[in-house]
């Protein structure tokens, strides 16, 4: 009797036999937007737009009018060591430098400078700035203009204007001169009283007359001492903060033409780069959609 072999039962965990008649699985669809592929494929577009817009920016920057800048430095007080060694010199001079820098660009100064240069006060105010140097009794006057000559002329005019203003408002020298004249007048009076006492004693005048003259002499000497103290204090104030000194006047002006060209060229290149990337990604997405439709 022939024995019939039965097929073996599948055990748990064994994979079922593949269906020979089943269709093979489809390949996964490519992503709608492939960023690295798009950048690599359309690199020529990105580079071309960056170069094109960069060149356009350079052209526009070269056609813009150049602005020239000139500067002058002004010191408040004196630059000698004796002045700077006085107590309170630095703080007083720095405060004056800050005040003078504001006066140099004020409305009255702008009107006076504009009248001399045949410019409107608003034009002068727009082109002129001044600022104190930190921790120094110095302030800087900065002038701008459409040409080197215009910038230098405006800086010199502003420097001359602030110099005249400080000279007209500085009463320190006049006060010191007035005290000195009063001291000399009182010194002559004291000398006359001393001679008068000698004459009275020589003539044998009464004691009360001599005493009255001696009292007047002592009063005159007290006044002399007070005037001497005032003169010394006033002299120190004049020595520390009298007037201003121009450290350097502008002889040349700097132009921003090259900087402007670089700025416009750089901005155009960046804009072209961003636009090229956006167009490259858009074209890559459009190409991917077409491939899906035709697949």
Coordinates of C-alpha atoms in Angstrom, one line a residue:
X1 CA 0.0 0.0 0.0
X2 CA 1.4 3.3 -1.1
X3 CA 1.9 6.0 1.6
X4 CA 0.8 9.5 0.6
X5 CA 2.9 12.3 2.0
X6 CA 1.0 15.2 3.4
X7 CA 2.4 18.8 3.2
X8 CA 4.0 20.1 6.3
X9 CA 1.9 22.5 8.3
X10 CA 3.4 25.9 8.8
X11 CA 4.7 26.6 12.2
X12 CA 3.9 29.8 14.1
X13 CA 6.4 32.5 13.3
X14 CA 7.2 31.2 9.8
X15 CA 6.6 33.7 7.0
X16 CA 4.0 32.7 4.5
X17 CA 5.1 31.9 1.0
X18 CA 5.0 34.8 -1.3
X19 CA 2.2 35.0 -3.7
X20 CA 3.8 34.3 -7.1
X21 CA 1.0 36.1 -8.9
X22 CA 1.1 39.4 -6.9
X23 CA 2.4 42.5 -8.7
X24 CA 5.7 44.0 -7.5
X25 CA 5.5 46.9 -5.0
X26 CA 5.6 50.4 -6.6
X27 CA 8.7 52.7 -6.0
X28 CA 7.9 55.5 -3.5
X29 CA 7.2 58.9 -5.2
X30 CA 9.9 61.5 -5.0
X31 CA 9.3 64.4 -2.6
X32 CA 7.6 67.4 -4.1
X33 CA 10.5 69.7 -3.2
X34 CA 14.1 68.5 -3.1
X35 CA 16.1 71.5 -1.8
X36 CA 19.7 70.2 -2.5
X37 CA 18.7 68.9 -5.9
X38 CA 17.1 72.2 -6.8
X39 CA 20.1 74.2 -5.8
X40 CA 22.5 71.9 -7.6
X41 CA 20.4 71.8 -10.7
X42 CA 19.8 75.6 -11.1
X43 CA 23.1 76.9 -9.7
X44 CA 23.7 78.8 -12.9
X45 CA 20.4 80.7 -12.3
X46 CA 21.3 81.6 -8.7
X47 CA 24.8 82.7 -9.7
X48 CA 23.6 84.7 -12.7
X49 CA 21.0 86.6 -10.8
X50 CA 23.5 87.4 -8.0
X51 CA 26.0 88.8 -10.6
X52 CA 23.4 90.6 -12.5
X53 CA 21.8 92.4 -9.6
X54 CA 25.2 93.0 -8.0
X55 CA 26.4 94.7 -11.1
X56 CA 23.2 96.8 -11.2
X57 CA 23.8 97.8 -7.6
X58 CA 27.4 98.9 -8.4
X59 CA 26.0 101.0 -11.3
X60 CA 23.4 102.7 -9.2
X61 CA 25.9 103.4 -6.4
X62 CA 28.4 104.9 -8.9
X63 CA 25.7 107.3 -10.2
X64 CA 24.8 108.6 -6.7
X65 CA 26.4 111.8 -5.8
X66 CA 29.4 111.5 -3.4
X67 CA 29.3 113.1 0.1
X68 CA 32.5 114.6 1.4
X69 CA 33.3 115.0 5.1
X70 CA 35.8 117.3 6.8
X71 CA 36.5 117.7 10.5
X72 CA 38.2 120.2 12.8
X73 CA 39.3 119.6 16.4
X74 CA 39.0 122.4 19.0
X75 CA 40.5 122.4 22.5
X76 CA 38.8 124.3 25.4
X77 CA 41.2 126.3 27.5
X78 CA 45.0 126.0 27.1
X79 CA 47.1 123.1 26.1
X80 CA 50.0 123.8 28.4
X81 CA 50.8 121.5 31.4
X82 CA 50.5 124.3 33.9
X83 CA 46.8 124.8 33.0
X84 CA 46.0 121.2 33.0
X85 CA 47.6 120.7 36.5
X86 CA 45.1 123.1 38.1
X87 CA 42.5 121.6 40.4
X88 CA 39.2 121.0 38.6
X89 CA 40.6 121.9 35.2
X90 CA 39.5 118.7 33.5
X91 CA 36.0 118.6 34.7
X92 CA 35.4 122.3 34.0
X93 CA 37.0 122.1 30.5
X94 CA 35.0 119.0 29.6
X95 CA 31.8 120.6 30.6
X96 CA 32.6 123.6 28.5
X97 CA 33.5 121.4 25.5
X98 CA 30.1 119.8 25.7
X99 CA 28.4 123.2 25.8
X100 CA 30.5 124.7 23.0
X101 CA 29.7 121.7 20.8
X102 CA 26.0 122.4 21.1
X103 CA 26.5 126.1 20.5
X104 CA 28.5 125.4 17.3
X105 CA 25.5 123.7 15.7
X106 CA 22.8 125.9 17.2
X107 CA 20.2 127.9 15.3
X108 CA 22.1 131.2 15.7
X109 CA 25.4 129.7 14.6
X110 CA 23.6 128.0 11.6
X111 CA 22.1 131.4 10.6
X112 CA 25.4 133.2 10.8
X113 CA 27.3 130.6 8.9
X114 CA 24.6 130.4 6.2
X115 CA 24.8 134.1 5.7
X116 CA 28.5 134.0 5.1
X117 CA 28.4 130.9 2.8
X118 CA 25.1 131.9 1.1
X119 CA 23.4 128.7 2.4
X120 CA 20.1 128.4 4.1
X121 CA 20.2 127.8 7.9
X122 CA 18.5 124.4 7.4
X123 CA 21.1 123.3 4.9
X124 CA 23.9 124.3 7.3
X125 CA 22.1 122.4 10.2
X126 CA 21.8 119.3 8.0
X127 CA 25.4 119.3 7.0
X128 CA 27.0 120.3 10.3
X129 CA 27.5 118.2 13.5
X130 CA 29.7 118.6 16.6
X131 CA 30.4 116.3 19.4
X132 CA 32.7 116.4 22.5
X133 CA 35.5 113.9 22.7
X134 CA 34.9 111.6 25.8
X135 CA 37.1 112.3 28.8
X136 CA 38.9 115.2 27.1
X137 CA 38.5 119.0 26.9
X138 CA 38.1 118.7 23.1
X139 CA 35.2 118.8 20.8
X140 CA 35.1 118.0 17.0
X141 CA 33.2 119.9 14.3
X142 CA 32.2 117.7 11.4
X143 CA 31.0 119.2 8.1
X144 CA 29.6 117.4 5.0
X145 CA 29.2 118.8 1.5
X146 CA 28.7 117.8 -2.1
X147 CA 32.4 118.5 -2.8
X148 CA 35.7 118.6 -0.9
X149 CA 35.9 122.4 -1.0
X150 CA 32.3 122.7 0.3
X151 CA 33.0 120.4 3.2
X152 CA 36.3 122.1 4.1
X153 CA 34.8 125.6 3.8
X154 CA 31.8 124.7 6.1
X155 CA 34.1 123.2 8.7
X156 CA 36.3 126.3 8.7
X157 CA 33.3 128.6 8.8
X158 CA 31.9 126.8 11.8
X159 CA 35.2 126.8 13.6
X160 CA 35.6 130.6 13.1
X161 CA 32.0 131.2 14.3
X162 CA 32.5 129.3 17.6
X163 CA 35.8 131.1 18.1
X164 CA 34.2 134.5 17.7
X165 CA 31.3 133.5 20.0
X166 CA 33.7 132.3 22.8
X167 CA 35.8 135.5 22.5
X168 CA 32.7 137.7 22.7
X169 CA 31.2 135.9 25.8
X170 CA 34.4 135.2 27.7
X171 CA 34.6 137.9 30.4
X172 CA 37.3 136.2 32.4
X173 CA 40.1 138.4 31.2
X174 CA 38.0 141.6 31.6
X175 CA 37.2 140.7 35.2
X176 CA 40.8 139.9 36.0
X177 CA 41.9 143.3 34.5
X178 CA 39.2 145.1 36.5
X179 CA 40.5 143.5 39.7
X180 CA 44.1 144.4 38.9
X181 CA 43.2 148.0 38.2
X182 CA 41.3 148.3 41.5
X183 CA 44.3 146.7 43.3
X184 CA 46.7 149.3 41.8
X185 CA 44.4 152.2 42.7
X186 CA 44.1 151.0 46.3
X187 CA 47.9 150.4 46.4
X188 CA 48.5 154.1 45.5
X189 CA 46.0 155.2 48.1
X190 CA 47.8 153.1 50.8
X191 CA 51.1 154.6 49.8
X192 CA 49.6 158.1 50.0
X193 CA 48.2 157.4 53.5
X194 CA 51.6 156.1 54.7
X195 CA 53.3 159.3 53.5
X196 CA 50.5 161.3 55.2
X197 CA 51.1 159.7 58.5
X198 CA 54.8 160.4 58.3
X199 CA 54.1 164.1 57.5
X200 CA 51.6 164.4 60.4
X201 CA 54.1 163.0 62.8
X202 CA 56.8 165.3 61.5
X203 CA 54.5 168.3 62.0
X204 CA 53.5 167.2 65.5
X205 CA 49.9 166.9 64.7
X206 CA 47.3 165.7 67.3
X207 CA 47.2 162.0 68.0
X208 CA 43.6 161.6 67.1
X209 CA 44.4 162.9 63.6
X210 CA 47.3 160.5 63.2
X211 CA 45.1 157.6 64.6
X212 CA 42.4 158.4 62.1
X213 CA 44.9 158.3 59.2
X214 CA 46.4 155.1 60.5
X215 CA 42.9 153.5 60.6
X216 CA 42.4 154.5 57.0
X217 CA 45.8 152.9 56.1
X218 CA 44.9 149.6 57.8
X219 CA 41.5 149.5 56.0
X220 CA 43.3 150.1 52.7
X221 CA 45.7 147.2 53.4
X222 CA 42.8 144.9 54.2
X223 CA 41.2 145.8 50.8
X224 CA 44.5 145.2 49.1
X225 CA 44.6 141.7 50.6
X226 CA 41.1 140.9 49.5
X227 CA 41.8 142.2 45.9
X228 CA 44.9 140.1 45.8
X229 CA 43.0 137.0 46.7
X230 CA 40.3 137.7 44.1
X231 CA 42.9 138.4 41.4
X232 CA 44.6 135.1 42.1
X233 CA 41.4 133.1 41.9
X234 CA 40.3 134.9 38.8
X235 CA 43.7 134.3 37.2
X236 CA 43.4 130.6 37.8
X237 CA 40.0 130.5 36.3
X238 CA 41.1 132.4 33.2
X239 CA 44.2 130.2 32.9
X240 CA 42.2 127.0 33.0
X241 CA 39.2 127.8 30.8
X242 CA 40.0 131.0 28.9
X243 CA 39.0 130.8 25.3
X244 CA 39.4 127.9 22.8
X245 CA 42.3 126.8 20.7
X246 CA 41.9 125.2 17.3
X247 CA 44.1 122.1 17.3
X248 CA 43.8 121.3 13.6
X249 CA 41.8 122.7 10.7
X250 CA 40.7 120.5 7.8
X251 CA 43.0 120.4 4.8
X252 CA 41.3 117.6 3.0
X253 CA 37.9 115.9 2.9
X254 CA 37.0 112.2 2.8
X255 CA 34.6 110.8 0.2
X256 CA 32.0 108.0 0.8
X257 CA 31.8 107.2 -2.9
X258 CA 33.7 103.9 -2.7
X259 CA 31.8 102.9 0.4
X260 CA 28.4 103.7 -1.4
X261 CA 29.4 101.6 -4.4
X262 CA 30.3 98.6 -2.2
X263 CA 27.1 98.9 -0.2
X264 CA 24.8 99.0 -3.3
X265 CA 26.8 96.3 -5.0
X266 CA 26.6 94.0 -1.9
X267 CA 22.9 94.7 -1.4
X268 CA 22.2 93.9 -5.1
X269 CA 24.2 90.6 -4.9
X270 CA 22.4 89.5 -1.8
X271 CA 19.0 90.3 -3.4
X272 CA 20.0 88.4 -6.5
X273 CA 21.1 85.5 -4.5
X274 CA 17.8 85.3 -2.6
X275 CA 15.8 85.7 -5.8
X276 CA 17.8 83.0 -7.5
X277 CA 17.3 80.6 -4.7
X278 CA 13.6 81.3 -4.7
X279 CA 13.3 80.8 -8.5
X280 CA 15.4 77.7 -8.4
X281 CA 13.2 76.1 -5.8
X282 CA 10.1 77.1 -7.7
X283 CA 11.4 75.5 -10.9
X284 CA 12.4 72.4 -9.1
X285 CA 9.0 72.0 -7.6
X286 CA 7.3 72.6 -11.0
X287 CA 9.6 70.0 -12.6
X288 CA 8.7 67.4 -9.9
X289 CA 5.0 68.0 -10.4
X290 CA 5.3 67.4 -14.1
X291 CA 7.3 64.2 -13.5
X292 CA 4.5 62.9 -11.3
X293 CA 1.9 63.6 -13.9
X294 CA 3.8 61.8 -16.6
X295 CA 4.8 58.8 -14.5

